[in-house]
Coordinates of C-alpha atoms in Angstrom, one line a residue:
R17 CA 143.8 95.9 131.7
M18 CA 142.1 99.2 131.1
L19 CA 138.5 99.0 129.9
M20 CA 137.2 101.9 127.9
Y21 CA 133.5 102.7 127.8
E22 CA 132.1 104.8 124.9
S23 CA 129.1 107.1 125.2
K24 CA 126.4 106.3 122.7
A25 CA 125.6 109.9 122.4
Q26 CA 129.0 111.4 122.0
R27 CA 130.9 108.3 120.8
E28 CA 134.0 109.6 122.7
P29 CA 135.8 107.6 125.4
F30 CA 135.4 108.8 129.0
D31 CA 138.4 109.4 131.3
V32 CA 139.5 106.3 133.0
I33 CA 141.2 105.8 136.3
D34 CA 142.7 102.3 137.0
L35 CA 143.3 101.9 140.7
D36 CA 145.0 99.0 142.5
P37 CA 145.5 100.2 146.0
Y38 CA 147.9 98.7 148.5
G39 CA 147.5 98.9 152.2
S40 CA 144.6 101.0 153.3
P41 CA 142.6 102.0 150.2
A42 CA 140.8 104.9 151.9
P43 CA 143.0 107.8 150.7
F44 CA 143.2 106.3 147.1
L45 CA 139.5 105.9 146.8
D46 CA 138.8 109.4 148.3
A47 CA 141.1 110.9 145.7
A48 CA 139.9 108.8 142.8
V49 CA 136.2 109.6 143.2
Q50 CA 137.1 113.3 143.1
A51 CA 139.5 113.1 140.2
V52 CA 137.4 111.1 137.7
S53 CA 135.5 113.2 135.3
E54 CA 131.7 113.4 135.1
G55 CA 130.5 110.0 133.9
G56 CA 134.1 108.7 133.9
L57 CA 135.1 105.2 134.4
L58 CA 136.7 104.1 137.7
C59 CA 138.3 100.6 137.8
V60 CA 139.3 99.3 141.2
T61 CA 141.1 96.1 142.0
C62 CA 141.5 94.6 145.5
T63 CA 143.7 91.6 146.2
D64 CA 143.5 91.5 150.0
M65 CA 140.9 88.7 149.9
A66 CA 141.7 87.3 153.3
V67 CA 140.4 90.6 154.8
M68 CA 137.5 91.0 152.4
A69 CA 136.3 87.4 152.9
G70 CA 135.8 87.6 156.6
N71 CA 139.1 86.5 158.2
S72 CA 139.7 89.9 159.7
A73 CA 136.4 91.7 160.1
E74 CA 137.9 94.5 162.1
T75 CA 140.6 95.2 159.6
C76 CA 138.0 95.2 156.8
Y77 CA 136.1 97.8 158.7
S78 CA 139.1 100.0 159.2
K79 CA 140.0 99.9 155.5
S80 CA 136.6 99.8 153.8
G81 CA 134.1 100.9 156.3
A82 CA 132.2 97.6 156.4
V83 CA 132.4 94.4 158.5
S84 CA 133.0 91.3 156.4
L85 CA 131.5 87.9 157.2
K86 CA 133.0 84.4 156.7
G87 CA 130.1 82.9 154.8
K88 CA 129.7 80.8 151.7
F89 CA 128.9 84.1 149.9
C90 CA 132.1 85.8 150.9
H91 CA 133.4 86.5 147.4
E92 CA 130.2 88.3 146.3
M93 CA 130.1 90.1 149.6
A94 CA 133.6 91.4 149.0
L95 CA 132.4 93.0 145.7
R96 CA 129.5 94.6 147.5
I97 CA 131.8 95.9 150.3
I98 CA 134.0 97.6 147.7
L99 CA 131.0 99.2 145.9
H100 CA 129.7 100.4 149.3
S101 CA 133.0 102.0 150.1
L102 CA 133.2 103.7 146.7
D103 CA 129.7 105.1 146.9
L104 CA 130.3 106.2 150.5
R105 CA 133.4 108.1 149.5
A106 CA 131.7 109.6 146.5
N107 CA 128.7 110.8 148.6
C108 CA 131.0 113.0 150.6
Y109 CA 131.4 115.1 147.4
Q110 CA 127.8 115.0 146.2
R111 CA 128.7 112.2 143.8
F112 CA 127.5 108.6 143.4
V113 CA 128.6 105.5 141.5
V114 CA 126.8 103.3 138.9
P115 CA 128.3 99.8 138.6
L116 CA 129.0 98.5 135.1
L117 CA 130.7 95.2 135.9
S118 CA 131.9 93.6 139.1
V119 CA 134.1 90.5 138.8
S120 CA 135.5 88.0 141.4
A121 CA 138.2 86.0 139.8
D122 CA 141.2 83.9 141.0
F123 CA 142.5 85.7 144.2
Y124 CA 141.2 89.2 143.6
V125 CA 138.0 91.2 142.9
R126 CA 137.7 94.0 140.4
V127 CA 134.9 96.5 139.9
F128 CA 134.1 98.9 137.0
V129 CA 131.9 101.9 137.9
R130 CA 131.0 105.2 136.4
V131 CA 130.9 108.3 138.7
F132 CA 128.3 111.0 138.4
T133 CA 127.4 114.2 140.3
G134 CA 123.9 114.9 141.6
Q135 CA 122.7 116.0 145.0
A136 CA 119.2 114.7 144.5
K137 CA 120.4 111.1 143.6
V138 CA 122.9 111.1 146.4
K139 CA 120.0 111.2 148.8
A140 CA 119.0 107.7 147.6
S141 CA 122.3 106.2 148.5
A142 CA 121.2 105.1 152.0
S143 CA 118.5 103.0 150.5
K144 CA 121.1 101.2 148.3
Q145 CA 123.1 99.9 151.3
A146 CA 122.1 97.0 153.6
L147 CA 123.3 95.2 156.7
V148 CA 123.6 91.4 156.4
F149 CA 122.2 89.1 159.1
H150 CA 124.0 85.7 158.8
C151 CA 123.1 82.6 160.8
V152 CA 126.2 80.8 162.2
G153 CA 124.4 77.5 162.3
C154 CA 122.6 76.9 159.0
G155 CA 124.0 79.8 156.9
S156 CA 120.7 81.5 156.2
H157 CA 121.0 85.2 155.5
H158 CA 118.8 88.2 155.4
L159 CA 119.4 91.8 154.3
Q160 CA 118.3 94.9 156.2
R161 CA 118.3 98.2 154.1
L162 CA 119.7 101.2 155.8
G163 CA 117.2 103.6 154.2
R164 CA 113.9 103.7 152.4
A165 CA 113.0 105.7 149.3
T166 CA 109.2 106.2 148.7
S167 CA 108.0 107.7 145.4
H168 CA 105.3 110.4 145.5
G169 CA 104.5 111.1 141.9
S170 CA 107.7 112.6 140.3
S171 CA 109.4 113.1 143.7
F172 CA 110.8 110.8 146.4
K173 CA 110.7 110.8 150.1
Y174 CA 113.7 109.4 152.0
S175 CA 113.4 108.0 155.5
P176 CA 115.1 105.4 157.8
A177 CA 114.3 101.8 157.1
T178 CA 112.3 99.6 159.6
G179 CA 113.5 96.4 161.0
P180 CA 115.3 94.2 161.8
P181 CA 114.1 91.4 159.5
V182 CA 115.0 88.6 162.0
G183 CA 115.1 88.0 165.7
P184 CA 118.2 87.4 167.9
T185 CA 118.3 83.7 166.9
C186 CA 117.6 81.8 163.6
E187 CA 114.0 80.6 163.2
F188 CA 115.3 77.4 161.5
C189 CA 118.2 76.2 163.7
Q190 CA 118.0 78.5 166.8
Q191 CA 121.6 79.6 166.4
R192 CA 122.7 83.2 166.8
H193 CA 123.0 85.7 164.0
Q194 CA 126.1 87.6 163.0
V195 CA 125.7 91.1 161.6
G196 CA 127.9 92.3 158.7
G197 CA 128.1 95.2 156.3
P198 CA 126.9 97.7 155.3
V199 CA 127.2 96.4 151.7
W200 CA 125.9 97.5 148.3
A201 CA 122.5 95.9 147.9
E202 CA 121.7 97.0 144.3
P203 CA 122.7 95.2 141.1
L204 CA 126.4 94.5 140.5
H205 CA 126.3 94.8 136.8
D206 CA 124.8 96.8 133.9
P207 CA 123.2 94.1 131.6
A208 CA 123.5 96.4 128.5
F209 CA 127.2 97.0 129.2
V210 CA 127.9 93.2 129.7
E211 CA 126.1 92.4 126.4
G212 CA 128.1 95.1 124.7
V213 CA 131.4 93.6 125.9
L214 CA 130.3 90.2 124.7
A215 CA 129.4 91.7 121.4
A216 CA 132.8 93.3 121.2
L217 CA 134.4 89.9 121.8
E218 CA 132.4 88.4 118.9
R219 CA 133.5 91.2 116.6
S220 CA 137.2 90.6 117.3
P221 CA 137.8 86.9 117.6
G222 CA 141.3 85.9 118.6
R223 CA 142.2 89.4 119.8
F224 CA 142.8 88.3 123.5
Q225 CA 144.6 85.2 124.7
T226 CA 142.1 84.8 127.5
E227 CA 139.1 85.2 125.2
P228 CA 137.5 81.8 126.1
R229 CA 137.6 82.7 129.8
M230 CA 136.3 86.2 129.2
R231 CA 133.4 84.9 127.1
G232 CA 132.5 82.2 129.7
M233 CA 132.6 84.5 132.7
L234 CA 130.7 87.3 131.0
S235 CA 128.1 84.8 129.9
V236 CA 127.6 83.6 133.5
I237 CA 127.4 87.2 134.6
A238 CA 124.8 88.0 132.0
E239 CA 122.7 85.1 133.4
E240 CA 122.9 86.2 137.1
L241 CA 119.8 87.4 138.9
S242 CA 120.6 91.1 139.2
D243 CA 118.1 91.8 142.0
V244 CA 119.2 89.0 144.3
P245 CA 122.1 89.9 146.6
L246 CA 124.3 87.0 147.8
Y247 CA 123.9 83.3 147.2
Y248 CA 123.8 79.8 148.8
T249 CA 125.9 76.8 147.7
L250 CA 125.0 73.2 147.0
D251 CA 127.6 71.8 149.4
G252 CA 126.6 74.3 152.1
L253 CA 123.0 73.4 152.0
S254 CA 123.6 69.6 152.0
S255 CA 126.3 69.7 154.7
T256 CA 124.0 71.6 157.0
I257 CA 121.5 68.8 157.1
R258 CA 124.3 66.1 156.8
S259 CA 122.9 64.6 153.6
N260 CA 124.5 63.8 150.3
T261 CA 124.6 66.7 147.8
P262 CA 121.9 67.1 145.1
S263 CA 123.1 67.9 141.6
L264 CA 123.0 71.4 140.3
L265 CA 120.2 70.5 137.9
Q266 CA 118.1 68.8 140.6
L267 CA 118.2 71.8 143.0
R268 CA 117.6 74.3 140.2
S269 CA 114.7 72.2 138.9
A270 CA 113.1 72.0 142.4
L271 CA 113.2 75.8 142.7
L272 CA 111.8 76.4 139.2
H273 CA 109.0 73.9 139.8
A274 CA 108.2 75.8 143.0
G275 CA 107.8 79.0 141.0
F276 CA 111.0 80.8 141.9
R277 CA 113.8 82.2 139.8
V278 CA 117.3 80.8 140.0
S279 CA 120.7 81.4 138.5
L280 CA 124.4 80.7 138.9
S281 CA 127.0 83.1 140.2
H282 CA 130.3 83.8 138.5
A283 CA 131.9 84.1 142.0
C284 CA 131.4 80.5 143.0
R285 CA 131.1 77.3 141.0
N286 CA 128.5 75.7 143.3
A287 CA 126.5 78.9 143.9
V288 CA 122.7 79.1 143.7
K289 CA 121.2 82.6 143.5
T290 CA 117.5 82.5 143.9
D291 CA 114.6 84.8 145.0
A292 CA 113.2 82.0 147.1
P293 CA 113.2 82.7 150.8
P294 CA 115.2 80.5 153.2
A295 CA 112.1 78.8 154.3
V296 CA 111.5 77.4 150.8
L297 CA 115.1 76.3 150.5
W298 CA 115.0 74.3 153.7
D299 CA 111.7 72.8 152.7
I300 CA 113.3 71.6 149.5
M301 CA 116.2 70.2 151.4
R302 CA 113.8 68.4 153.8
C303 CA 112.2 66.8 150.8
W304 CA 115.6 65.8 149.6
A305 CA 116.4 64.3 152.9
K306 CA 113.2 62.2 152.7
L307 CA 114.4 60.8 149.4
H308 CA 117.9 60.3 150.7
P309 CA 117.5 59.5 154.4
V310 CA 119.8 61.0 157.0
K311 CA 120.7 59.1 160.2
L312 CA 119.1 61.4 162.7
E313 CA 120.0 59.2 165.6
R314 CA 123.7 60.2 165.2
L315 CA 122.9 63.9 165.3
P316 CA 122.7 65.9 168.6
D317 CA 119.3 67.3 169.3
S318 CA 120.8 70.8 169.4
S319 CA 122.5 70.5 166.0
P320 CA 121.2 72.6 163.0
A321 CA 120.5 69.5 161.0
A322 CA 118.3 67.9 163.7
R323 CA 116.3 71.1 164.3
I324 CA 115.8 71.7 160.6
L325 CA 114.8 68.1 159.8
S326 CA 112.5 67.8 162.8
V327 CA 110.0 70.1 161.0
E328 CA 107.8 68.7 158.3
P329 CA 108.0 70.4 154.9
T330 CA 105.0 72.5 153.8
L331 CA 106.2 72.4 150.2
Q332 CA 106.4 69.2 148.2
A333 CA 109.4 69.7 146.1
S334 CA 109.8 68.0 142.7
F335 CA 113.3 67.2 141.6
A336 CA 112.3 66.1 138.0
L337 CA 114.4 67.9 135.4
H338 CA 112.9 71.3 134.4
E339 CA 113.3 72.5 130.9
D340 CA 115.1 75.7 132.1
A341 CA 117.3 74.0 134.7
N342 CA 120.4 73.8 132.5
P343 CA 121.7 77.4 131.9
S344 CA 122.7 78.5 128.4
S345 CA 126.4 78.9 129.3
R346 CA 126.5 75.3 130.6
K347 CA 124.8 74.0 127.5
R348 CA 127.3 75.7 125.2
G349 CA 130.2 74.2 127.2
L350 CA 131.8 77.6 127.8
K351 CA 134.9 77.9 130.0
R352 CA 133.0 79.4 132.9
F353 CA 135.0 78.5 136.0
P354 CA 138.6 77.9 134.8
E355 CA 140.9 75.7 136.9
N356 CA 144.0 77.0 138.5
P357 CA 147.0 76.7 136.1
E358 CA 149.1 74.7 138.6
A359 CA 149.2 73.4 142.2
F360 CA 149.6 76.0 145.0
W361 CA 149.0 78.8 142.4
G362 CA 148.2 82.3 143.6
P363 CA 149.7 84.9 145.9
K364 CA 152.4 83.6 148.1
A365 CA 153.4 84.6 151.6
R366 CA 155.6 87.6 152.0
A367 CA 159.3 86.8 151.8
K368 CA 161.0 86.4 155.2
P369 CA 164.2 88.3 156.0
G370 CA 167.3 86.1 156.1

């Protein structure tokens, strides 16, 4: 379970700390970010997904210093909460973290980060964190950075960020916003490291029993948009407007035809990561609803579906198959999202006395 990372310059393995905290992770993380050597690898596993995924936001704050939200993107948000907590603990000792790989799998999340020391770079940590504004009606989300880093030649000026990015209610469905976070808003993975791990798998075929799963998940991770935090889901978008669900290729094609980037997410089978703003996504769904009519007479006027569909789309979406709509990992038939091995598989409830 331990992953070694070799320096290209020294060709020597760094110190590795593999941490799986139980209960409150605060004292474990505090000690780990101090104990790991300069540039060393810190591996952290968290299995308390009920807390990290938004079921107990107050408990998540007491353990990790961030408020979790119960949204479709909860698994990726759990990864970003852990990275925020790690970076926050490291900053207390003039250190900072650099993520190499962040994985959400089965019933746990696991992150691999390197820890460095540097007072100048610690100052940029505030600009790497963000609050999440999440609409309880349609699920639209927006990020608000905590800090701002402005370059002036070879130096940087750090200042508080301006905001908020949204008003008290959602512009699409007029429902209220929930505020979560702070979360890590920078990339979750190091593309060079991910490609290196994939290359190592190719050099040693048959070494691991879970090699097909590792190759599939790492391939999806390599395809993810690194600069787009969080994601939407196919079923989440369609259920909001009460329509049938477009296929993955149809929605990806519509976004690509509109000039935006799009990718999958390893954290969710139906995820859609895109740099398109929510206004574009709802325009695409309005165009989809015109092709597959929704019975508006059955919807209350105050429902998110009625309010979204009452607006005419400004973008004419095309659902014709785009040449880049089908991702490479899907074309190759890799084992990207493995099924559970058996029914009711996963962590069970704690044993009861007697």
